[in-house]
Coordinates of C-alpha atoms (C1' of nucleotides) in Angstrom, one line a residue:
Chain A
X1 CA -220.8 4.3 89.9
X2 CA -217.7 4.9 88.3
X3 CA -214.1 3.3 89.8
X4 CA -211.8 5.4 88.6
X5 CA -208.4 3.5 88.4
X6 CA -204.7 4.7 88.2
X7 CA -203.9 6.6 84.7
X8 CA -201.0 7.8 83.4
X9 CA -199.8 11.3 84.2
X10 CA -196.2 12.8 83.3
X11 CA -194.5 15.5 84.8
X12 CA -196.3 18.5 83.1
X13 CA -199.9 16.7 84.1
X14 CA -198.7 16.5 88.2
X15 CA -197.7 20.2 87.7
X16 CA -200.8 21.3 86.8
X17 CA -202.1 19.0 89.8
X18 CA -200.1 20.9 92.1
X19 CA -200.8 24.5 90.6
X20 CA -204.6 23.5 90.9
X21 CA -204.9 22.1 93.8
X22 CA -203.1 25.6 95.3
X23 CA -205.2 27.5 93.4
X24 CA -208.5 26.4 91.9
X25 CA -209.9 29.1 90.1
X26 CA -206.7 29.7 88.3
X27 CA -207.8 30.6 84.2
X28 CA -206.8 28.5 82.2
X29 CA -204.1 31.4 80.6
X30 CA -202.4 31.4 83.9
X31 CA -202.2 27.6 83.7
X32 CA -200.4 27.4 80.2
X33 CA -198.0 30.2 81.4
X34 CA -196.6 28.6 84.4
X35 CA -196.7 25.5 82.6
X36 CA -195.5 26.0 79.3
X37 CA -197.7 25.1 76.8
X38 CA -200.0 26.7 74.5
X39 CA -203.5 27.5 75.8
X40 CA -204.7 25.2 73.7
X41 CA -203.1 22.5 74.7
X42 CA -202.9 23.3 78.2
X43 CA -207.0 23.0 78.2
X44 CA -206.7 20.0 76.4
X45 CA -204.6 18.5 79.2
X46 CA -207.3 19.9 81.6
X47 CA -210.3 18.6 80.4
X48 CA -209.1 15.0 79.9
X49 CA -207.8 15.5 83.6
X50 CA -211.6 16.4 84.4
X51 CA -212.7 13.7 82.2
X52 CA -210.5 10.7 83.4
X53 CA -211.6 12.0 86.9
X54 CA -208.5 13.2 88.3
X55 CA -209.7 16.3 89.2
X56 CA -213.1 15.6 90.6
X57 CA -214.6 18.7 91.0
X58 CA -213.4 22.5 92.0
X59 CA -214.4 23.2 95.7
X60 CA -214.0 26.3 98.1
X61 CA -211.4 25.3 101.1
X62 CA -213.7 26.4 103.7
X63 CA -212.2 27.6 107.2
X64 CA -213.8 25.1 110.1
X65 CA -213.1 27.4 112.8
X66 CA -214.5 30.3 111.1
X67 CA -217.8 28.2 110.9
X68 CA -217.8 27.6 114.4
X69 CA -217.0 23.6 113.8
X70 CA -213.5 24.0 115.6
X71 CA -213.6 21.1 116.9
X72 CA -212.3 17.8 115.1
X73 CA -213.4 14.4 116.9
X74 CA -211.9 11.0 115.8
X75 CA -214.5 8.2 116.6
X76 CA -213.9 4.5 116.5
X77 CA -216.8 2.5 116.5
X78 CA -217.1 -1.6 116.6
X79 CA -219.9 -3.5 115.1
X80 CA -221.6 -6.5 116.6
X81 CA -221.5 -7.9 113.7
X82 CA -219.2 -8.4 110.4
X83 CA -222.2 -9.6 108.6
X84 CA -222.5 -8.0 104.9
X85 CA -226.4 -6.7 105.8
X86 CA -224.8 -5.6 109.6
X87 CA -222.1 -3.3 107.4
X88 CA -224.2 -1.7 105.1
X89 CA -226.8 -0.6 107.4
X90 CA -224.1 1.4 109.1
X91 CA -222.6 2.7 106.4
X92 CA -226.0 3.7 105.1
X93 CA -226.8 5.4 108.8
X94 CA -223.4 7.3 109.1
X95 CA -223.6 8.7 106.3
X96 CA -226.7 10.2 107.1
X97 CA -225.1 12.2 109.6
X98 CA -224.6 15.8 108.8
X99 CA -221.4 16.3 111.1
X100 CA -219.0 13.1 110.4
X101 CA -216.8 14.3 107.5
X102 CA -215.2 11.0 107.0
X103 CA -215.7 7.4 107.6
X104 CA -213.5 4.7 106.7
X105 CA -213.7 1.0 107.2
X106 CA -210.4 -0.3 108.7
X107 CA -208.7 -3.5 108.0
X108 CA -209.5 -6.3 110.4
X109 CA -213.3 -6.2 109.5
X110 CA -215.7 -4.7 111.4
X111 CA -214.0 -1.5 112.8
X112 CA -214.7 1.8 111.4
X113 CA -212.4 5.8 112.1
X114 CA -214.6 8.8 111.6
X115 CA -214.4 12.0 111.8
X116 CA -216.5 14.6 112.7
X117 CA -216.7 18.2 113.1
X118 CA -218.4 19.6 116.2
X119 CA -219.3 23.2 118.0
X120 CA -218.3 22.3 121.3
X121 CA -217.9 19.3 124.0
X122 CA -221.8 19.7 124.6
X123 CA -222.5 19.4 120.5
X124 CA -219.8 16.0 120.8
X125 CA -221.6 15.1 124.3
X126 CA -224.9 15.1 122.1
X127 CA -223.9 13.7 119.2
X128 CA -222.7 11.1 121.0
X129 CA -225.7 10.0 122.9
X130 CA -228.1 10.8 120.2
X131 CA -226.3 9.7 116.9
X132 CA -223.7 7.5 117.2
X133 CA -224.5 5.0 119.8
X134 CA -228.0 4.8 118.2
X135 CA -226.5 3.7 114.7
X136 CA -227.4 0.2 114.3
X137 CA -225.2 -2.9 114.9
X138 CA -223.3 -0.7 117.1
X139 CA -220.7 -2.7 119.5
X140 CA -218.4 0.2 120.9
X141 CA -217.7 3.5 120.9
X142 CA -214.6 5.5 121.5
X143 CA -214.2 9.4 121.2
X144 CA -210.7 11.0 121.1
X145 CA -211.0 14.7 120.5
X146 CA -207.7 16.5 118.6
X147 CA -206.7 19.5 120.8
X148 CA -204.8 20.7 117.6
X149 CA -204.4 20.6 114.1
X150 CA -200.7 20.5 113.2
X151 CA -200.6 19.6 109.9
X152 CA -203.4 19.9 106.7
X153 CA -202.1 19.7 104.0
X154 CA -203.4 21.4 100.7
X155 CA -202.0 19.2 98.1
X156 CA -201.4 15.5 97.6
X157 CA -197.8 14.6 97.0
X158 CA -198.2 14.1 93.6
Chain B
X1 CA -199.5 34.0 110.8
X2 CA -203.7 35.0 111.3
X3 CA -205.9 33.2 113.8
X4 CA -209.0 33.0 112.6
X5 CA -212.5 33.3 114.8
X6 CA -215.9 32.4 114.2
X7 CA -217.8 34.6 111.9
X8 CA -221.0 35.8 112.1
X9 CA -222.4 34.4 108.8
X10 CA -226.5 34.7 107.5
X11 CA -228.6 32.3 105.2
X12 CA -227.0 33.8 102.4
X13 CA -223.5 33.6 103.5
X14 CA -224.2 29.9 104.2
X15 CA -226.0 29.2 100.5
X16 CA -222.9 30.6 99.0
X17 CA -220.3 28.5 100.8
X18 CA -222.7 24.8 100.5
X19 CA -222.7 26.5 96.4
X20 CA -218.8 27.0 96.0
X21 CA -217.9 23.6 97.9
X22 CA -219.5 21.9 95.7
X23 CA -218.2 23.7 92.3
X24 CA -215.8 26.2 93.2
X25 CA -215.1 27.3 89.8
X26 CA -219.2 28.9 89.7
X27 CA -219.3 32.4 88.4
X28 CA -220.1 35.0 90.2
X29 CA -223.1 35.5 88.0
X30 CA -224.3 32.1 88.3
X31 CA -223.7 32.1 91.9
X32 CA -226.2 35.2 92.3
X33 CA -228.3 34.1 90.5
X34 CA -229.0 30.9 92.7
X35 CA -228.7 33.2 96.1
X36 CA -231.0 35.8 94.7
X37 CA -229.1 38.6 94.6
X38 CA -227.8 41.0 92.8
X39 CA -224.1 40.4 90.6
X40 CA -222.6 43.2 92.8
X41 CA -224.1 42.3 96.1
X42 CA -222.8 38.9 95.8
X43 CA -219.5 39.8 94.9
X44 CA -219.3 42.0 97.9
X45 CA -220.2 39.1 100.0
X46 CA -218.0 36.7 98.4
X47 CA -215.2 39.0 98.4
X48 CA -215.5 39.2 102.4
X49 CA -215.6 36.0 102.9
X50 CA -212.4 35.7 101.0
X51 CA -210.9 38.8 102.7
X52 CA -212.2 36.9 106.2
X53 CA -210.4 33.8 105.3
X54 CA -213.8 31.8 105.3
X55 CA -212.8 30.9 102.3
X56 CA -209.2 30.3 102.7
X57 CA -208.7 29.4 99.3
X58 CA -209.7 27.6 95.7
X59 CA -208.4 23.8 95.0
X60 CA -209.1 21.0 92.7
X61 CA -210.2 17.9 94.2
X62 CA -208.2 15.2 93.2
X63 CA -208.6 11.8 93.1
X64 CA -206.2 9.7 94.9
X65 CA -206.5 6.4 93.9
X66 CA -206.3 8.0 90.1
X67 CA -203.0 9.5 90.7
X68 CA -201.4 6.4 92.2
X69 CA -201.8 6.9 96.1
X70 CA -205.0 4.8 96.9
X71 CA -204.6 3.9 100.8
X72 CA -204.8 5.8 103.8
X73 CA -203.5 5.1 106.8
X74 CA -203.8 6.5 110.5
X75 CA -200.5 6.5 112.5
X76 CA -201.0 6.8 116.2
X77 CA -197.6 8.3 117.5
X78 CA -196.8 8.5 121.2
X79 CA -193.8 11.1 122.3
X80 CA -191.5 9.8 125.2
X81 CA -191.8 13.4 126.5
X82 CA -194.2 16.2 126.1
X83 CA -191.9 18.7 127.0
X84 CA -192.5 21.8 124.6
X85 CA -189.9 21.3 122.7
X86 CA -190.5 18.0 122.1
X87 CA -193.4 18.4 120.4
X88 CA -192.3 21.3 118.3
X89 CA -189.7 19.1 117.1
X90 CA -191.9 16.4 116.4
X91 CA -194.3 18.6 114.4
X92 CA -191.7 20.4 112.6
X93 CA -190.3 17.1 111.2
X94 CA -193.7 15.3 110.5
X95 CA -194.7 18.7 108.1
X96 CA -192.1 18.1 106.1
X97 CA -192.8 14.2 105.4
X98 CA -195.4 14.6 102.1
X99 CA -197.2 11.7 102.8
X100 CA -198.4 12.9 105.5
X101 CA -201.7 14.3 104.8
X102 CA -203.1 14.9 108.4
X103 CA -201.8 15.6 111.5
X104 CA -203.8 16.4 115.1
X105 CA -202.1 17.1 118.6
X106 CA -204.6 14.9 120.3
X107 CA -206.3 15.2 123.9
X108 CA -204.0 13.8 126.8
X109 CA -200.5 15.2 126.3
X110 CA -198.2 13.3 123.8
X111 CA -200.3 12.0 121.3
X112 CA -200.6 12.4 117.6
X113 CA -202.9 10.7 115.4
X114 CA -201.7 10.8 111.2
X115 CA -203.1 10.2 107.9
X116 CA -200.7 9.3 105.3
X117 CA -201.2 8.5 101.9
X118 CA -199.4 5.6 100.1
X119 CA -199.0 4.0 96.9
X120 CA -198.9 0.1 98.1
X121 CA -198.1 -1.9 101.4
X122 CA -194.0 -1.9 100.3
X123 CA -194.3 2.2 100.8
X124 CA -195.9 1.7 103.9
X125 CA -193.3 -0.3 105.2
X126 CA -191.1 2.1 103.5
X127 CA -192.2 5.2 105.1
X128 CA -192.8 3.5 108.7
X129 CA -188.6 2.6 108.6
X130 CA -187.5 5.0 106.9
X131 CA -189.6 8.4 108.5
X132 CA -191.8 7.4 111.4
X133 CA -189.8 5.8 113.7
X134 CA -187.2 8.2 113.3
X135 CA -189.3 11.4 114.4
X136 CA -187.4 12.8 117.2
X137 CA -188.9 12.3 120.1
X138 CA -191.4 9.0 119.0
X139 CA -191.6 6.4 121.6
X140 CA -194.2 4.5 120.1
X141 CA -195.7 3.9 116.4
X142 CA -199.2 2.0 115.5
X143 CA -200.2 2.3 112.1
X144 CA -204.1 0.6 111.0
X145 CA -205.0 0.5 107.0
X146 CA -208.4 1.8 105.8
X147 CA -209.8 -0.8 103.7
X148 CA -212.4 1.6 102.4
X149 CA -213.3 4.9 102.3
X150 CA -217.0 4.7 103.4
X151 CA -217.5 8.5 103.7
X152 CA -215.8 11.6 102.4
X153 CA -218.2 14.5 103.0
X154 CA -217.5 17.4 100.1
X155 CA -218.5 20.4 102.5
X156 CA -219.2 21.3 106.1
X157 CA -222.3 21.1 107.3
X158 CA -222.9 25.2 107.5
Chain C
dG1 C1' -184.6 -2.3 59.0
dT2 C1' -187.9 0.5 56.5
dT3 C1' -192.4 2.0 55.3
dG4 C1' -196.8 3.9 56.1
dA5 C1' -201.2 4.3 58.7
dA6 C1' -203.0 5.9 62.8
dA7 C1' -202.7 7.8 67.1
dT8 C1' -200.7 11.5 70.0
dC9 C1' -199.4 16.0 71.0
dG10 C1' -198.5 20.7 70.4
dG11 C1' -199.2 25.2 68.0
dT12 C1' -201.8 29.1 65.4
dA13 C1' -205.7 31.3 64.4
dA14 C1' -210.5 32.1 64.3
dT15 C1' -214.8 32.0 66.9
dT16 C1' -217.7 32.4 70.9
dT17 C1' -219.1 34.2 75.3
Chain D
dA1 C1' -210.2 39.0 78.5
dA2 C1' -211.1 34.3 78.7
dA3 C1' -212.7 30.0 76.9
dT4 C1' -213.4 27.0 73.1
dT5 C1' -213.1 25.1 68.5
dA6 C1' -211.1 24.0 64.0
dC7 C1' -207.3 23.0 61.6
dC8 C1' -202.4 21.9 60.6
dG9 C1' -197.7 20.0 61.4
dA10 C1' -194.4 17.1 64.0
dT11 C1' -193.4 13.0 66.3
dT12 C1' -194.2 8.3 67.9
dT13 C1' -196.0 3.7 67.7
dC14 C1' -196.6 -0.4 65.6
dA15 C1' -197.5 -3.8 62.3
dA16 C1' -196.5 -5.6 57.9
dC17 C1' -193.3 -6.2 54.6

DNA sequence: GTTGAAATCGGTAATTT
DNA sequence: AAATTACCGATTTCAAC
């Protein structure tokens, strides 16, 4: 796997970011217009962008609602243990499930946030029962369901 | 601003969406070709998706740790009231802090959970001084660090 | 401080698809 | 029409003198 680290960008390569990010099927003409540059250089710029792994891929922003997944449910779940093995066996596990979008490991050691995407309270009431408690090492569980999105944000602040 | 409802979506429909997550910039022509249909059928389904906001738009996917913003953090706020106009003044001035990837209106009345993206701890502390305590309306701020990102699904399961 | 090699960056034009 | 490549010129960096 490859750790990409911090790289240089200046002020022309955070434009493009931003123009990208809004609109990812944007040729690359476009791009040099509203940038300034040559179309040459401009897609010079780009691939190294692709290659140093700023851009990571190109992706379709995809309407949750219009799925039927409206519902976003923010999960906090304990391990018994903060044993290296214990860890990785959940990891493993949750990411095995379909519906949690994102899993992070918080600081303090053996806590993790997700996030998933469900239908409805009986597609969480489900999950929960036969997902989520069932993921080994599991401690505690705690469901908090948003009522709202108020912000999503398209673009990083870059 | 356009509400959007579930759609009624086929195999097909559901191909093309898991496709353009995850490589948005696909032709049209290669994207037929790996649904099975014809260049103008596709289109004509791709195009409605578009036009029904399923797809609500095209992005690059960027890296965040390679443009200099590596750690997320969730920010629990609690609002001294939840009068309405509290929390439309709350929401109005946590949309226009940039870090501040996520927001959700959570179950129970007056609280929000965050996501904000930050360089280091010192913009952390920064941004918690500087922005989050002085919301209007916050009674309460509790910020945790993701140490990891264990999971970061690239598309819905549809 | 100047010189010169090498790297960096942009542009033009030709080629490919 | 768009993407891609080849080639050329300008500028910067940096080390040696």
């Amino acid at each position: 796997m490859k750790t990409v680290s911090a790289v240089e960008l200046d002020g022309i390569d955070r434009k493009m970011l931003r123009l990208l990010q809004a609109e990812g099927r944007m040729t690359n003409a476009d791009l040099a217009r509203q940038v300034a540059l040559s179309e040459s250089a401009c897609l010079r710029r780009l691939k190294a962008l692709e290659a140093a792994q700023v851009i990571g891929r190109y992706a379709a922003v995809i309407n949750e609602r219009a799925v039927g997944l409206p519902i976003s449910v923010f999960v906090t779940v304990t391990l018994a243990s903060q044993a290296e093995a214990a860890l990785t066996a959940f990891e493993q596990a949750v990411a095995a499930v379909p519906e949690v979008m994102e899993c992070y490991l918080m600081t303090g050691g053996s806590d993790y946030l997700l996030r998933l995407v469900v239908r409805d309270v009986d597609d969480l009431e489900r999950l929960h029962a036969k997902a989520l408690t069932r993921l080994p090492g599991v401690n505690r569980v705690s469901s908090s369901v948003a009522m709202r999105t108020v912000v999503k944000r398209a673009a990083l602040p870059v």
